[in-house]
Amino acid sequence: MNALRDKNAGVSIVLCGQAGQGIQTVEKLLTSILKASGWNVFATKEYMSRIRGGTNSTLIRAGAGPVRSFINRIDVLAALDKSAGGHLAKRISPHTLIMGEKEVLEGFGDKGSFFEAGFSQAAKDLGGKVYANTVAVGALLRLLGIPAEKGKEPLEKFFAGKSDEIIEKNQQALKKGFEMAEKPAEDFGAGLKLSGEPDVQGKMLVNGAQAVGLGALAGGCNFISSYPMSPSTAVLAFLAQQGGQFGLLAEQAEDEIAAVNMAIGAWYAGARAMITTSGGGFALMGEGVSLAGMMESPLVMHAAQRPGPATGLPTRTEQGDLELALYSGHGEFPRIILAPGTLSEAFSLAKKAFNLADKYQVPVIILTDQYFMDSYYNTETFSLDGLDNSPHITETDKDYLRYRLTENGISPRGVPGFGDGLVCQDSDEHDEQGRITEDLELRVKMNDKRLKKLEAAKADYVQPSLEGAEDYENLIICWGSNYNIVKEAIELSERGDTAMLHFSQVYPTPEDALAAIKKAKKTAVLENNATGQFAKLLKLQLDFEPDEKILKYDGLPFAADTLSEKINEMF
Amino acid sequence: MSAEKFDMGNIDIAWCPGCGNFSILDVLKDALSELEIAPKDLVLVSGIGQAAKIPHYLKTNFFNGLHGRALSPATAIKASNPSLTVIAESGDGDMYGEGGNHFIHTIRRNPNITNIVHDNMVYGLTKGQASPTSRRGFKTGVQINGVVLEPFNPLAVAIGLDAGFVARTSITDKELTKDIIKQAVEHNGYALVDLLQPCPSFNKVNNYKWFKENTYRLEDSHDPSDRDKAFSLACKKDKLPMGVLYKSQEKPSFEENISAGPEPLYENRLDTDKLDSLIQSFA
């Protein structure tokens, strides 16, 4: 069986083993070598909620053209643990080349093709089992037909800071693995051929968490307060690490309630603040969302979704918290919900979130998910061209009124200490100055004023994007992290009659989208949840109901290849 | 500076006649004016409850937020603009009950804010239930057989966590209260003022007479740097000592510990060159 022959269009490699076995080392090293060799790369992982042990897997895709989504197909499986066979049983086909140590391969029966590799012995010969992962990287390079020399520089970069001896041993380990795979590579017809030398070296390789973090910095974020919660913590860690050079203050709060109240306090004093959390933490922040609504405080909230209810599946993915974001907080007040589909959009929307929050003085919620946080691929370098972070704060005079009734509902926002006025913000219903009132006529005026801001915010709607066939009959509507998956699924289905409409602003829902939807003969809404939350929102906002719903809620993302089969069945 | 600077003029005040809050409001204005703090440079942060209404009756910047949450925004406000004087002021239910977790962690964080807690040992806004500091045996409509829980001891908790400034006073002693508030505001770091106060409507036990009979001023010879002594004083149950029980200036404040610097964050402008090179580092 020639597992890798004719895979010029791209190859899918899966690493599977226990947490702590070094899968991440192989992943980082291999993707950096692949990218340095001119290949487009994508990687994503699924993992158990434990620090050591369990069975986790990472998918790495390399292609001549862009590769940006999860697929089920496995071309090469690097099995580091016996449990890999059972864990990935459904994804292994006769075309899968499985490489691993002898006793690991025994767990696979006779599915797939096998390459018995003595990584451990080779590592021991070099002086320690720590080198086994680099040996595996060397073997993978040979299977992919990438010269061993291509690994030299990325390896030096990866182990920078370690001793010369360690770097040298790793170079040897890489070479050893490369030689080890010589025969299997010939037997299996391995090797990729680059078609058209893609120019990927200069492009960025980032993951979802980094894209959101960089976008926040670009949006002028200078304060983050959060309580750690998977899968959102990476954003807190990223900003904490980069914070020093940008004058950004990062504080790990004692709980989510403190975190959100701190963020609102920071905005009050003139900071640009955000929180990052997941569903369970967001649930605790509900009172803060409501406070921001009443105080008309800007607030940027990032929620990386994972399956609930309650603690749910802490390390898995889902789009189950749209309704939580939509209805969190009591009372009636406006908010904006964004859901980036691509990494560059995560950057641009995180940046935009700060300006929207500041301009309209409302909470802006960015919804991502575990799949989005943990996935990375090479993409166009984020640009700061045209960046406009003009602050929407005003220097106050002594007659300043924090909640002045205005035509569009937006009152000039002052901050204490900037100007001669006093800035009074209250969680009670208040008068124009900000002081408690039980004047019920004024209550109606203030409520109307707050709600009016949503009308004004229409000027800044993020319009949905249409991808695929221009003259489409079938339309798949999706939101958030499904952008690349649905896009690739439609491409793989080779249907000239199917397109995708992707929403990056889910609430308020851009009304213009209805024209694109009505053009289709058959429609389906696709989302990672069990009840079709976005479909319900579309009914509510646009009075539209799809013909079909494609829903998945087993904790894993959609796979572009199986979805393409589904498209062909459905339409 | 005259205390009139903080006057709201002829306004409707929602406190009951005879409420201790009226005197606290007067003393606070006096203390702030003697410290020569301008209303525009002061932020009063409060939660929910009768005491939490105090910012509405004082001419200054304020953030009257949610129940139990005064300390979180107060910490962030001070960190975001260290030139502001920040006072978090609310009642015993707000600070010690609903906000108990924040009370503990704010002490650990040590922001340079003053925390004044109006402690009347009862819930006034919800009309007379037990508060965390209600004495055992105190009967209410909910605690019908009397409170059975041990009262929360804010001073012992604060000294246990090594807060840098821990004081108790009672509004029955206005002179002492003003002096302690002034010292607390001038302290660099978190300063707790547990301020005893009668509630004539809902606490018929701990009234003016009770506070006068059950408190005493610490003697001038008390050494506030002696933490062990302060702790044992905080644990006294029969007669309550008033004054600065513990004072230490050894620990840096939260703002000194963090990297944001002395400039207010509203003046912080993004360094696009730095961000551009950070972005380039991902290539």
mmCIF file of C-alpha atoms in Angstrom, chain B:
data_model
loop_
_atom_site.group_PDB
_atom_site.id
_atom_site.type_symbol
_atom_site.label_atom_id
_atom_site.label_comp_id
_atom_site.label_asym_id
_atom_site.label_seq_id
_atom_site.Cartn_x
_atom_site.Cartn_y
_atom_site.Cartn_z
ATOM 1 C CA MET B 1 -9.835 73.758 52.381
ATOM 2 C CA SER B 2 -13.434 74.022 53.507
ATOM 3 C CA ALA B 3 -15.627 70.963 53.945
ATOM 4 C CA GLU B 4 -18.313 72.809 51.986
ATOM 5 C CA LYS B 5 -16.486 71.806 48.828
ATOM 6 C CA PHE B 6 -18.003 68.380 49.236
ATOM 7 C CA ASP B 7 -21.529 69.604 50.039
ATOM 8 C CA MET B 8 -24.360 68.624 47.758
ATOM 9 C CA GLY B 9 -26.582 71.443 48.976
ATOM 10 C CA ASN B 10 -30.205 70.838 49.764
ATOM 11 C CA ILE B 11 -30.776 67.246 48.694
ATOM 12 C CA ASP B 12 -33.127 64.491 49.754
ATOM 13 C CA ILE B 13 -31.224 61.966 51.867
ATOM 14 C CA ALA B 14 -32.698 58.473 52.118
ATOM 15 C CA TRP B 15 -31.323 57.558 55.555
ATOM 16 C CA CYS B 16 -33.599 57.201 58.615
ATOM 17 C CA PRO B 17 -33.654 59.984 61.211
ATOM 18 C CA GLY B 18 -30.976 59.348 63.815
ATOM 19 C CA CYS B 19 -28.905 57.133 61.505
ATOM 20 C CA GLY B 20 -25.188 57.064 62.261
ATOM 21 C CA ASN B 21 -24.491 57.604 58.563
ATOM 22 C CA PHE B 22 -25.258 61.336 58.880
ATOM 23 C CA SER B 23 -22.418 61.842 61.331
ATOM 24 C CA ILE B 24 -20.096 59.636 59.272
ATOM 25 C CA LEU B 25 -20.828 61.798 56.221
ATOM 26 C CA ASP B 26 -19.932 64.965 58.174
ATOM 27 C CA VAL B 27 -16.765 63.485 59.612
ATOM 28 C CA LEU B 28 -15.682 62.185 56.207
ATOM 29 C CA LYS B 29 -16.088 65.637 54.632
ATOM 30 C CA ASP B 30 -14.062 67.195 57.438
ATOM 31 C CA ALA B 31 -11.301 64.605 57.179
ATOM 32 C CA LEU B 32 -11.049 64.966 53.390
ATOM 33 C CA SER B 33 -10.979 68.760 53.499
ATOM 34 C CA GLU B 34 -8.339 68.754 56.237
ATOM 35 C CA LEU B 35 -6.288 66.473 53.996
ATOM 36 C CA GLU B 36 -6.777 69.092 51.242
ATOM 37 C CA ILE B 37 -8.070 66.576 48.730
ATOM 38 C CA ALA B 38 -9.950 68.166 45.838
ATOM 39 C CA PRO B 39 -13.285 66.533 44.898
ATOM 40 C CA LYS B 40 -12.076 66.057 41.315
ATOM 41 C CA ASP B 41 -9.097 63.989 42.481
ATOM 42 C CA LEU B 42 -11.138 61.735 44.739
ATOM 43 C CA VAL B 43 -13.143 58.650 43.770
ATOM 44 C CA LEU B 44 -15.579 57.115 46.216
ATOM 45 C CA VAL B 45 -16.401 53.514 45.411
ATOM 46 C CA SER B 46 -19.272 51.726 47.070
ATOM 47 C CA GLY B 47 -21.464 48.673 46.732
ATOM 48 C CA ILE B 48 -25.085 48.292 47.812
ATOM 49 C CA GLY B 49 -26.739 49.041 51.133
ATOM 50 C CA GLN B 50 -27.508 52.145 53.189
ATOM 51 C CA ALA B 51 -23.831 52.937 53.766
ATOM 52 C CA ALA B 52 -23.202 52.433 50.048
ATOM 53 C CA LYS B 53 -25.343 55.496 49.300
ATOM 54 C CA ILE B 54 -22.703 57.773 50.810
ATOM 55 C CA PRO B 55 -21.175 58.826 47.453
ATOM 56 C CA HIS B 56 -24.534 60.259 46.412
ATOM 57 C CA TYR B 57 -24.469 62.701 49.318
ATOM 58 C CA LEU B 58 -20.970 63.976 48.711
ATOM 59 C CA LYS B 59 -19.787 66.102 45.809
ATOM 60 C CA THR B 60 -17.065 63.996 44.193
ATOM 61 C CA ASN B 61 -16.352 61.386 41.506
ATOM 62 C CA PHE B 62 -17.952 58.096 42.348
ATOM 63 C CA PHE B 63 -18.473 54.536 41.221
ATOM 64 C CA ASN B 64 -21.511 53.125 42.999
ATOM 65 C CA GLY B 65 -21.371 49.554 41.737
ATOM 66 C CA LEU B 66 -22.736 46.174 42.733
ATOM 67 C CA HIS B 67 -23.372 44.511 46.068
ATOM 68 C CA GLY B 68 -20.121 43.345 47.605
ATOM 69 C CA ARG B 69 -17.936 44.456 44.704
ATOM 70 C CA ALA B 70 -16.623 47.862 45.776
ATOM 71 C CA LEU B 71 -13.082 46.620 46.360
ATOM 72 C CA SER B 72 -12.559 45.165 42.851
ATOM 73 C CA PRO B 73 -13.303 48.334 40.864
ATOM 74 C CA ALA B 74 -11.574 50.442 43.546
ATOM 75 C CA THR B 75 -8.393 48.402 43.055
ATOM 76 C CA ALA B 76 -8.605 48.758 39.282
ATOM 77 C CA ILE B 77 -9.361 52.504 39.432
ATOM 78 C CA LYS B 78 -6.315 53.171 41.607
ATOM 79 C CA ALA B 79 -4.105 50.980 39.412
ATOM 80 C CA SER B 80 -5.386 52.688 36.256
ATOM 81 C CA ASN B 81 -4.744 56.154 37.632
ATOM 82 C CA PRO B 82 -2.479 56.170 40.715
ATOM 83 C CA SER B 83 -2.838 59.952 41.134
ATOM 84 C CA LEU B 84 -6.451 59.567 42.316
ATOM 85 C CA THR B 85 -7.363 59.169 45.976
ATOM 86 C CA VAL B 86 -9.599 56.106 46.132
ATOM 87 C CA ILE B 87 -11.872 55.264 49.050
ATOM 88 C CA ALA B 88 -14.004 52.114 49.049
ATOM 89 C CA GLU B 89 -16.797 52.731 51.517
ATOM 90 C CA SER B 90 -19.765 50.483 52.262
ATOM 91 C CA GLY B 91 -21.446 48.518 55.020
ATOM 92 C CA ASP B 92 -20.603 45.348 56.915
ATOM 93 C CA GLY B 93 -22.941 43.212 54.805
ATOM 94 C CA ASP B 94 -21.431 44.535 51.593
ATOM 95 C CA MET B 95 -17.764 44.304 52.548
ATOM 96 C CA TYR B 96 -17.694 41.283 54.849
ATOM 97 C CA GLY B 97 -20.658 39.210 53.606
ATOM 98 C CA GLU B 98 -21.314 39.540 49.888
ATOM 99 C CA GLY B 99 -17.776 40.801 49.305
ATOM 100 C CA GLY B 100 -15.920 38.517 51.725
ATOM 101 C CA ASN B 101 -13.726 36.910 49.093
ATOM 102 C CA HIS B 102 -12.731 40.281 47.691
ATOM 103 C CA PHE B 103 -12.011 41.568 51.212
ATOM 104 C CA ILE B 104 -9.495 38.767 51.745
ATOM 105 C CA HIS B 105 -7.805 39.081 48.378
ATOM 106 C CA THR B 106 -7.734 42.865 48.334
ATOM 107 C CA ILE B 107 -5.765 42.748 51.582
ATOM 108 C CA ARG B 108 -3.348 40.308 49.910
ATOM 109 C CA ARG B 109 -3.094 42.574 46.863
ATOM 110 C CA ASN B 110 -2.472 45.688 48.986
ATOM 111 C CA PRO B 111 -3.717 48.462 46.683
ATOM 112 C CA ASN B 112 -3.214 51.987 47.987
ATOM 113 C CA ILE B 113 -6.878 52.497 48.833
ATOM 114 C CA THR B 114 -8.799 53.223 52.012
ATOM 115 C CA ASN B 115 -11.541 50.789 52.985
ATOM 116 C CA ILE B 116 -14.100 52.335 55.355
ATOM 117 C CA VAL B 117 -16.708 49.848 56.548
ATOM 118 C CA HIS B 118 -19.813 51.185 58.279
ATOM 119 C CA ASP B 119 -20.338 48.391 60.788
ATOM 120 C CA ASN B 120 -23.794 48.504 62.381
ATOM 121 C CA MET B 121 -24.050 44.737 62.887
ATOM 122 C CA VAL B 122 -27.332 44.520 60.993
ATOM 123 C CA TYR B 123 -28.736 44.637 57.458
ATOM 124 C CA GLY B 124 -30.482 47.989 57.157
ATOM 125 C CA LEU B 125 -31.519 48.155 53.493
ATOM 126 C CA THR B 126 -33.314 44.796 53.648
ATOM 127 C CA LYS B 127 -34.848 45.781 56.975
ATOM 128 C CA GLY B 128 -33.179 44.066 59.809
ATOM 129 C CA GLN B 129 -31.606 40.657 59.177
ATOM 130 C CA ALA B 130 -28.351 39.504 60.743
ATOM 131 C CA SER B 131 -25.106 40.711 59.189
ATOM 132 C CA PRO B 132 -21.758 38.903 59.368
ATOM 133 C CA THR B 133 -20.832 41.017 62.403
ATOM 134 C CA SER B 134 -24.110 40.563 64.331
ATOM 135 C CA ARG B 135 -23.435 39.310 67.848
ATOM 136 C CA ARG B 136 -24.542 35.822 68.882
ATOM 137 C CA GLY B 137 -28.077 35.753 70.235
ATOM 138 C CA PHE B 138 -29.182 38.799 68.174
ATOM 139 C CA LYS B 139 -32.818 38.116 67.220
ATOM 140 C CA THR B 140 -34.259 39.126 63.841
ATOM 141 C CA GLY B 141 -37.175 38.170 61.609
ATOM 142 C CA VAL B 142 -34.947 35.551 60.000
ATOM 143 C CA GLN B 143 -32.737 34.568 62.933
ATOM 144 C CA ILE B 144 -35.856 34.055 65.073
ATOM 145 C CA ASN B 145 -34.064 32.212 67.864
ATOM 146 C CA GLY B 146 -31.102 34.540 67.714
ATOM 147 C CA VAL B 147 -27.879 34.445 65.697
ATOM 148 C CA VAL B 148 -25.968 31.197 66.308
ATOM 149 C CA LEU B 149 -22.991 31.976 64.098
ATOM 150 C CA GLU B 150 -19.760 33.356 65.480
ATOM 151 C CA PRO B 151 -19.455 36.984 64.311
ATOM 152 C CA PHE B 152 -16.950 37.754 61.579
ATOM 153 C CA ASN B 153 -13.884 39.441 63.010
ATOM 154 C CA PRO B 154 -12.615 41.804 60.300
ATOM 155 C CA LEU B 155 -9.714 43.123 62.365
ATOM 156 C CA ALA B 156 -8.345 39.693 63.251
ATOM 157 C CA VAL B 157 -8.707 38.569 59.623
ATOM 158 C CA ALA B 158 -6.963 41.708 58.349
ATOM 159 C CA ILE B 159 -4.112 41.451 60.859
ATOM 160 C CA GLY B 160 -3.871 37.713 60.121
ATOM 161 C CA LEU B 161 -3.358 38.583 56.462
ATOM 162 C CA ASP B 162 -0.812 41.232 57.445
ATOM 163 C CA ALA B 163 -2.772 44.236 56.204
ATOM 164 C CA GLY B 164 -0.608 47.320 56.630
ATOM 165 C CA PHE B 165 -3.198 49.470 58.395
ATOM 166 C CA VAL B 166 -5.962 48.065 60.616
ATOM 167 C CA ALA B 167 -8.131 50.349 62.743
ATOM 168 C CA ARG B 168 -11.415 50.354 64.574
ATOM 169 C CA THR B 169 -13.400 53.385 65.574
ATOM 170 C CA SER B 170 -16.974 54.270 66.413
ATOM 171 C CA ILE B 171 -18.995 57.217 65.208
ATOM 172 C CA THR B 172 -19.870 57.744 68.863
ATOM 173 C CA ASP B 173 -16.321 59.162 68.992
ATOM 174 C CA LYS B 174 -16.216 61.629 66.083
ATOM 175 C CA GLU B 175 -12.832 63.090 66.931
ATOM 176 C CA LEU B 176 -11.152 59.687 66.898
ATOM 177 C CA THR B 177 -13.000 58.700 63.722
ATOM 178 C CA LYS B 178 -11.784 61.761 61.843
ATOM 179 C CA ASP B 179 -8.221 61.229 62.975
ATOM 180 C CA ILE B 180 -8.277 57.564 61.963
ATOM 181 C CA ILE B 181 -9.778 58.280 58.518
ATOM 182 C CA LYS B 182 -7.041 60.834 57.901
ATOM 183 C CA GLN B 183 -4.336 58.396 58.916
ATOM 184 C CA ALA B 184 -5.896 55.661 56.773
ATOM 185 C CA VAL B 185 -6.009 57.840 53.653
ATOM 186 C CA GLU B 186 -2.395 58.851 54.182
ATOM 187 C CA HIS B 187 -1.236 55.257 54.600
ATOM 188 C CA ASN B 188 0.469 53.845 51.491
ATOM 189 C CA GLY B 189 -1.299 50.562 50.824
ATOM 190 C CA TYR B 190 -4.581 49.011 51.838
ATOM 191 C CA ALA B 191 -6.054 50.556 55.002
ATOM 192 C CA LEU B 192 -9.040 49.119 56.851
ATOM 193 C CA VAL B 193 -11.262 51.286 59.031
ATOM 194 C CA ASP B 194 -13.957 49.252 60.768
ATOM 195 C CA LEU B 195 -16.342 52.025 61.734
ATOM 196 C CA LEU B 196 -18.918 51.070 64.376
ATOM 197 C CA GLN B 197 -22.256 52.740 63.907
ATOM 198 C CA PRO B 198 -25.692 52.447 65.485
ATOM 199 C CA CYS B 199 -28.784 51.602 63.426
ATOM 200 C CA PRO B 200 -31.689 53.039 65.387
ATOM 201 C CA SER B 201 -34.304 51.398 63.133
ATOM 202 C CA PHE B 202 -33.180 47.782 63.089
ATOM 203 C CA ASN B 203 -30.574 47.211 65.771
ATOM 204 C CA LYS B 204 -32.092 47.959 69.159
ATOM 205 C CA VAL B 205 -29.274 46.140 70.962
ATOM 206 C CA ASN B 206 -26.088 47.768 69.691
ATOM 207 C CA ASN B 207 -27.217 51.378 70.154
ATOM 208 C CA TYR B 208 -25.330 54.554 71.114
ATOM 209 C CA LYS B 209 -25.328 53.537 74.760
ATOM 210 C CA TRP B 210 -24.044 50.040 73.925
ATOM 211 C CA PHE B 211 -21.168 51.338 71.840
ATOM 212 C CA LYS B 212 -20.218 53.847 74.531
ATOM 213 C CA GLU B 213 -20.229 51.143 77.188
ATOM 214 C CA ASN B 214 -18.538 48.435 75.132
ATOM 215 C CA THR B 215 -15.690 50.309 73.464
ATOM 216 C CA TYR B 216 -12.614 52.084 74.711
ATOM 217 C CA ARG B 217 -9.813 54.109 73.152
ATOM 218 C CA LEU B 218 -6.442 52.430 72.970
ATOM 219 C CA GLU B 219 -3.946 54.100 75.220
ATOM 220 C CA ASP B 220 -1.287 56.320 73.671
ATOM 221 C CA SER B 221 1.296 53.798 74.804
ATOM 222 C CA HIS B 222 -0.074 51.195 72.363
ATOM 223 C CA ASP B 223 2.625 50.273 69.843
ATOM 224 C CA PRO B 224 0.851 49.694 66.497
ATOM 225 C CA SER B 225 3.899 47.973 65.040
ATOM 226 C CA ASP B 226 3.483 45.069 67.476
ATOM 227 C CA ARG B 227 1.507 42.589 65.352
ATOM 228 C CA ASP B 228 1.086 39.953 68.071
ATOM 229 C CA LYS B 229 -0.325 42.526 70.465
ATOM 230 C CA ALA B 230 -2.578 43.921 67.748
ATOM 231 C CA PHE B 231 -3.905 40.449 67.018
ATOM 232 C CA SER B 232 -4.702 39.764 70.653
ATOM 233 C CA LEU B 233 -6.462 43.146 70.888
ATOM 234 C CA ALA B 234 -8.451 42.330 67.747
ATOM 235 C CA CYS B 235 -9.603 39.082 69.330
ATOM 236 C CA LYS B 236 -11.001 40.785 72.448
ATOM 237 C CA LYS B 237 -14.736 40.205 72.804
ATOM 238 C CA ASP B 238 -15.786 41.829 76.050
ATOM 239 C CA LYS B 239 -14.811 45.444 75.425
ATOM 240 C CA LEU B 240 -13.770 46.523 71.933
ATOM 241 C CA PRO B 241 -10.562 48.552 71.617
ATOM 242 C CA MET B 242 -10.649 51.531 69.253
ATOM 243 C CA GLY B 243 -7.721 53.138 67.483
ATOM 244 C CA VAL B 244 -5.034 52.044 65.046
ATOM 245 C CA LEU B 245 -4.450 48.485 66.209
ATOM 246 C CA TYR B 246 -1.790 47.662 63.646
ATOM 247 C CA LYS B 247 0.333 49.680 61.282
ATOM 248 C CA SER B 248 3.218 48.597 59.079
ATOM 249 C CA GLN B 249 4.715 50.334 56.070
ATOM 250 C CA GLU B 250 6.947 47.443 55.077
ATOM 251 C CA LYS B 251 5.080 46.103 52.077
ATOM 252 C CA PRO B 252 4.982 47.803 48.674
ATOM 253 C CA SER B 253 1.537 48.672 47.373
ATOM 254 C CA PHE B 254 -0.144 46.873 44.462
ATOM 255 C CA GLU B 255 0.591 49.796 42.154
ATOM 256 C CA GLU B 256 4.263 49.725 43.116
ATOM 257 C CA ASN B 257 4.367 45.983 42.444
ATOM 258 C CA ILE B 258 2.881 46.120 38.991
ATOM 259 C CA SER B 259 4.594 47.407 35.894
ATOM 260 C CA ALA B 260 2.091 49.962 34.593
ATOM 261 C CA GLY B 261 3.939 52.955 36.028
ATOM 262 C CA PRO B 262 2.669 56.185 37.595
ATOM 263 C CA GLU B 263 0.987 57.652 34.487
ATOM 264 C CA PRO B 264 -2.777 57.227 34.162
ATOM 265 C CA LEU B 265 -3.677 54.541 31.639
ATOM 266 C CA TYR B 266 -5.855 56.970 29.668
ATOM 267 C CA GLU B 267 -2.606 58.616 28.580
ATOM 268 C CA ASN B 268 -1.134 55.266 27.530
ATOM 269 C CA ARG B 269 -0.793 55.208 23.724
ATOM 270 C CA LEU B 270 0.008 52.108 21.754
ATOM 271 C CA ASP B 271 3.610 51.927 20.552
ATOM 272 C CA THR B 272 2.897 50.677 17.039
ATOM 273 C CA ASP B 273 6.582 50.071 16.282
ATOM 274 C CA LYS B 274 6.835 47.700 19.216
ATOM 275 C CA LEU B 275 3.651 45.922 18.241
ATOM 276 C CA ASP B 276 4.809 45.675 14.654
ATOM 277 C CA SER B 277 8.036 43.990 15.710
ATOM 278 C CA LEU B 278 6.098 41.648 18.005
ATOM 279 C CA ILE B 279 3.917 40.695 15.030
ATOM 280 C CA GLN B 280 7.002 40.211 12.871
ATOM 281 C CA SER B 281 8.418 37.817 15.465
ATOM 282 C CA PHE B 282 5.700 35.338 14.488
ATOM 283 C CA ALA B 283 6.908 35.192 10.892
#
